[in-house]
């Protein structure tokens, strides 16, 4: 029962089958295979517009490479203070851009707002030689708080972004979960909302290791292939990346997988809401749940062998993150809830009067 | 019949089976899975010494990351002018080192010599602030010319390298083919010959996408994991990299695969030697063959659908590279030789009197 | 009457004379001249300890080069959110470190506190591969708010810094002004307080273009000269940098100059305190004054030809910075105060009820 | 008597006087002073076309910054194997470009030829993702061998350069010496011959520390000011850089200075030609002389206190470089020649039969 992350799940059977099938014959390397060659067309269909797509193997590579074509070495990237690119990629955006700066914004529920962004950009010193130059905005969909930007929210951010001459990047490590949550089309929260470049994640939702960098603004893609090669992200046996992406978006697999993860998170959240002493940090809108619960309950669950990450430790309370995946089963959720009920039920009120 | 490269071959069945098997359960991400955890031990056994191993997915990543821990931004890397790191990685070593310089040496048959290296290092300006500072030597085993360094040759290079305070990196994209060719142990042409860090290739010899950076000098490995992460080469579902490497070195699979490739190259070479107008550019010591043959014969073979890369075009002659793989079949070799016989047989002598 | 910055002042006569004197004969280049050769000794005497000193021409170069030897590309530098290295160097620290991240702390009066720093470092993720690795703390003395760290404050910060295995850098663009303000010795707020590397500024206080990077921890200086050369900061006619620094610290010139600047700032502040509607943003402790005054008064002063920078514009109030220099004259201060009195006196209260 | 380099000479009196004069008043910083503001106009007049000019303090900064706007991180710069950017800047071009590669060409007398360049570019792999992408050609005028490119030679190189879509950079550390040698206008060997960006040197010819990066193709200058700032090469008291350049090109000072240096080199060469056992390595076309002379003569001259650099040591012969400067006096040349005559005269033939 592992709710640590959606990346603890393995490979979806459909994708593993596609990998095996793609192994039947020889294929030309470095993207000159049939799977890679037809990827632009497949993604153009998916997004209802002409796109250029580059497969890479990790989300960090997707994000850092995407940003590297948007931002000069003396540029600034505006992002949420809690964003993955800012906190969890060991400086990959800085490395790939040659030293650009991530300028962080606060924002409720893990999301930045268009008004705050506009205020920051108005004072950013564009054109003044002493300051890093505004170049890109990057938002995460699903956000680091497990919340989802609406198409309207993205459009507003995009409007501010483009008005100041910047480009908009969307880190879609959990893009499928957002689509399912919003019940919209991929186009709607991508280029129709003003996104220029998308890191389209598949790994967390059933691929082995595959992400697609999708360019809606094709002009921006010109130097991407050189940058991918020199960073070691051009695979010789590229077909095995491309076929994962193909299988992932074929026959709605990606949405089916995300639907399962989101549904299990919903069930989990519903159950947790009924428990005493449990407080939700953010709305549950996709497949991640952040809750505060009594320290001893958290410890008890870990001791029983349930997997999840303590996110922050207070004096009496622990904030934990629970993530469901494409293959989370209803019985896993039920068992967890039963155990949580047991552990939270045993907590006495007085212990919880103080916290960090 | 594709002799373009050993990377046109797919995944060895044993490795695909291991991938499928590793997909049965959940596993902790980022290397905290059982396959990754036992990799150091497996490779330490293979190399008969304590090593630290980092899996990555491409040879370029392996080389560039390895060099990044050996060389400061103001450093120099000494390598053969034809080496992969110098010509075929779009500047990856420069990117990963923060701008180090590759200083190239000539050398017969794709190999550098200890004497030349010593002469170059003697004049390199170590300690003089105007010059990039000597930091590493990098050699390729198998070399870009398909030749193999003997243990004695490596030892001599290592001696010069270490005497000047530099570190020795070995690009072993085709390390297995070299081992089989020399009939020696892995240890013998690695640490016993003075190699400090090895890019241990598996992709070209049957893996899907897996290479191991092997540190014999463990001190040097200290910052590697941060560099791997920030370059986007830390896989979340790392088990699928590690298990490839595990299956690759288990039960001698890697040597069996290389033995097949080398043997097929030998057969191919033997057949080609009998043909008129065919000249060998280098000794055939592993699984690569470089020959000069009449332009019309080369073209005729391509027209018939045989796959290989023309390496250089002269007026009447073409230099081509033929590479055999772990799954090249004897009948493929035979068919190619029959066709080559046909095409070379039809060439008349006078056409060949001039060439570039 | 220019209070824009201390860098609007020219060169102190003593330093110009030294430049002329150093021009009498030929001298070996790149620091092999007598002035450069004796600089370590001169600064060692000044700081009462053995130091290594590297002259450069700008404060940005001094800071970025100093940080580049303290911080790996995957490292983090902790600094005040308003610090010069964070806001006013167009990303120089990121460039020179190969992409390190500046992690900013808030702090009253432009200064960070040891307690806040300790809290941030405790959660910084040292040793966790996903996060940039804590490597250096950088503080500014005089701070960006014109305030001064006491020896005790620096010692506390240094204690936290070193306890976590980081190095402490001090951006001393206005180091002389701090010394004069504190009435202490240079040693006291440098190595005796735990500073490892100091950017010792001279340009703002009477030099033409000269700063010294002073290493108290000499181990850290090992790669500095290569980094200086490859960034284009090694001057061929180095004597003209070194002699500026020599003249600057000879016979207490640097303190005399700073004493003048600080005294004029004090006089200016005393006068401004008596004016209606003027609010001080920070304590005036060196040669910079930050005040809020009525917009129309600020504009009136600018229209009259007084030079200063509006720092931030509110609805009815403007924040301005006034900086005095080594050559500011008492009569300049008097004239400014008379004009300010005139302009502020004419403001009616009601206009000031609202502001940003 | 120092012939080590032209940078052992100090500052020309006219330039020192200009520095003193520019110190009379306050001036706005960072190029917002009158000297800096009128520099574009002054240089546009000098070059008979509209140019944009950026002052920096060192030749390495000028070259590296110029190249940084011409070349992407995955780009290649073509230059002579002996060029300053390749050998003597400790990797500055690599640092400033974010890791571009310098691809070297051989060439007699320190100069590359258009035909060789065309051949190299034809095989450079433009558009092929595995290879660094051709981006710029950089030539030195005066070359590292002390020779001078004719306008025709530059035009031919420029034609090849532009035909392949690259930009042409000229490292003019000794640009004045070349102008005087050729007897042409500055325009003639700059934009009229196809140069896009020029590092216009002044330091070696009488400035204290000042070089100008001159853009004939103004489009290319767009990001220069940010790159200059973030590398620490934007001076706060910029007037002291600009006024050096202004004085340098005013009233033909730069040409007068170079004329003196070249004339003294000519005299020196004429005298040396008459000596036994002295062999000239290259034609003497500007202010540098490279000769081979008996080891004992070289040593004898050094022992007598004459300054020059031994360039290469053979068994019996030493290659030395002699450089004259704007202030070399005829009597210095005469005294050196007398001494050389003495030392070479004493050499017996047999000692010289072998050499490296």
Short mmCIF file of N, CA and C in Angstrom, two decimals, chain D residues 252-298:
data_model
loop_
_atom_site.label_atom_id
_atom_site.label_comp_id
_atom_site.label_asym_id
_atom_site.label_seq_id
_atom_site.Cartn_x
_atom_site.Cartn_y
_atom_site.Cartn_z
N UNK D 252 44.65 61.18 -34.11
CA UNK D 252 45.56 60.16 -34.64
C UNK D 252 46.54 59.58 -33.66
N UNK D 253 46.30 59.74 -32.36
CA UNK D 253 47.24 59.20 -31.38
C UNK D 253 47.50 57.72 -31.58
N UNK D 254 46.40 56.99 -31.79
CA UNK D 254 46.54 55.54 -31.92
C UNK D 254 47.49 55.16 -33.07
N UNK D 255 47.42 55.92 -34.18
CA UNK D 255 48.25 55.60 -35.34
C UNK D 255 49.70 56.06 -35.11
N UNK D 256 49.83 57.20 -34.45
CA UNK D 256 51.17 57.67 -34.13
C UNK D 256 51.89 56.64 -33.24
N UNK D 257 51.17 56.16 -32.24
CA UNK D 257 51.75 55.17 -31.33
C UNK D 257 52.14 53.89 -32.07
N UNK D 258 51.22 53.41 -32.89
CA UNK D 258 51.49 52.17 -33.63
C UNK D 258 52.62 52.36 -34.62
N UNK D 259 52.66 53.52 -35.22
CA UNK D 259 53.72 53.82 -36.19
C UNK D 259 55.09 53.70 -35.52
N UNK D 260 55.18 54.23 -34.31
CA UNK D 260 56.44 54.14 -33.58
C UNK D 260 56.80 52.68 -33.32
N UNK D 261 55.83 51.91 -32.81
CA UNK D 261 56.09 50.50 -32.48
C UNK D 261 56.52 49.73 -33.73
N UNK D 262 55.80 49.92 -34.80
CA UNK D 262 56.13 49.20 -36.03
C UNK D 262 57.51 49.59 -36.56
N UNK D 263 57.80 50.88 -36.50
CA UNK D 263 59.08 51.35 -37.02
C UNK D 263 60.24 50.77 -36.22
N UNK D 264 60.07 50.73 -34.92
CA UNK D 264 61.13 50.18 -34.08
C UNK D 264 61.30 48.68 -34.36
N UNK D 265 60.21 47.99 -34.60
CA UNK D 265 60.30 46.56 -34.93
C UNK D 265 61.05 46.38 -36.25
N UNK D 266 60.74 47.27 -37.20
CA UNK D 266 61.43 47.19 -38.49
C UNK D 266 62.94 47.37 -38.32
N UNK D 267 63.29 48.39 -37.56
CA UNK D 267 64.72 48.64 -37.31
C UNK D 267 65.38 47.45 -36.63
N UNK D 268 64.70 46.92 -35.67
CA UNK D 268 65.23 45.78 -34.93
C UNK D 268 65.42 44.60 -35.88
N UNK D 269 64.43 44.37 -36.70
CA UNK D 269 64.49 43.25 -37.64
C UNK D 269 65.64 43.44 -38.63
N UNK D 270 65.78 44.65 -39.12
CA UNK D 270 66.86 44.91 -40.08
C UNK D 270 68.22 44.61 -39.46
N UNK D 271 68.38 45.02 -38.23
CA UNK D 271 69.64 44.75 -37.54
C UNK D 271 69.84 43.25 -37.32
N UNK D 272 68.78 42.57 -36.91
CA UNK D 272 68.89 41.14 -36.60
C UNK D 272 69.19 40.32 -37.85
N UNK D 273 68.70 40.79 -38.98
CA UNK D 273 68.91 40.05 -40.22
C UNK D 273 70.40 39.96 -40.57
N UNK D 274 71.16 40.91 -40.10
CA UNK D 274 72.59 40.93 -40.42
C UNK D 274 73.40 40.01 -39.53
N UNK D 275 72.76 39.50 -38.46
CA UNK D 275 73.52 38.69 -37.50
C UNK D 275 73.64 37.25 -37.96
N UNK D 276 74.77 36.61 -37.61
CA UNK D 276 74.91 35.19 -37.94
C UNK D 276 74.00 34.35 -37.06
N UNK D 277 73.56 33.24 -37.59
CA UNK D 277 72.81 32.23 -36.80
C UNK D 277 71.40 32.68 -36.40
N UNK D 278 70.94 33.83 -36.87
CA UNK D 278 69.58 34.25 -36.53
C UNK D 278 68.65 33.93 -37.69
N UNK D 279 67.56 33.23 -37.38
CA UNK D 279 66.60 32.86 -38.41
C UNK D 279 65.23 33.46 -38.05
N UNK D 280 64.57 34.08 -38.99
CA UNK D 280 63.25 34.65 -38.73
C UNK D 280 62.17 33.58 -38.92
N UNK D 281 61.29 33.43 -37.98
CA UNK D 281 60.23 32.42 -38.07
C UNK D 281 59.11 32.88 -39.00
N UNK D 282 58.82 34.17 -38.95
CA UNK D 282 57.72 34.72 -39.75
C UNK D 282 58.16 36.07 -40.31
N UNK D 283 57.50 36.52 -41.37
CA UNK D 283 57.75 37.88 -41.84
C UNK D 283 57.43 38.88 -40.71
N UNK D 284 58.20 39.94 -40.64
CA UNK D 284 57.93 40.98 -39.63
C UNK D 284 57.06 42.05 -40.27
N UNK D 285 55.78 42.08 -39.87
CA UNK D 285 54.86 42.99 -40.55
C UNK D 285 54.25 44.02 -39.61
N UNK D 286 54.47 43.86 -38.32
CA UNK D 286 53.91 44.85 -37.40
C UNK D 286 54.94 45.13 -36.30
N UNK D 287 54.61 44.84 -35.05
CA UNK D 287 55.55 45.17 -33.98
C UNK D 287 56.04 43.95 -33.21
N UNK D 288 55.92 42.77 -33.84
CA UNK D 288 56.40 41.55 -33.18
C UNK D 288 57.42 40.85 -34.08
N UNK D 289 58.45 40.33 -33.43
CA UNK D 289 59.50 39.61 -34.15
C UNK D 289 59.69 38.25 -33.49
N UNK D 290 59.63 37.20 -34.31
CA UNK D 290 59.90 35.86 -33.79
C UNK D 290 61.16 35.35 -34.48
N UNK D 291 62.19 35.12 -33.69
CA UNK D 291 63.43 34.61 -34.27
C UNK D 291 63.95 33.40 -33.50
N UNK D 292 64.69 32.60 -34.25
CA UNK D 292 65.43 31.52 -33.64
C UNK D 292 66.86 32.00 -33.52
N UNK D 293 67.44 31.84 -32.36
CA UNK D 293 68.85 32.22 -32.25
C UNK D 293 69.56 31.23 -31.32
N UNK D 294 70.87 31.23 -31.34
CA UNK D 294 71.57 30.25 -30.50
C UNK D 294 71.17 30.42 -29.04
N UNK D 295 70.98 29.29 -28.41
CA UNK D 295 70.57 29.26 -27.00
C UNK D 295 71.49 30.13 -26.13
N UNK D 296 72.79 30.04 -26.39
CA UNK D 296 73.69 30.76 -25.50
C UNK D 296 73.60 32.27 -25.74
N UNK D 297 73.24 32.65 -26.96
CA UNK D 297 73.06 34.08 -27.24
C UNK D 297 71.81 34.58 -26.53
N UNK D 298 70.75 33.80 -26.62
CA UNK D 298 69.50 34.16 -25.94
C UNK D 298 69.74 34.30 -24.45
#
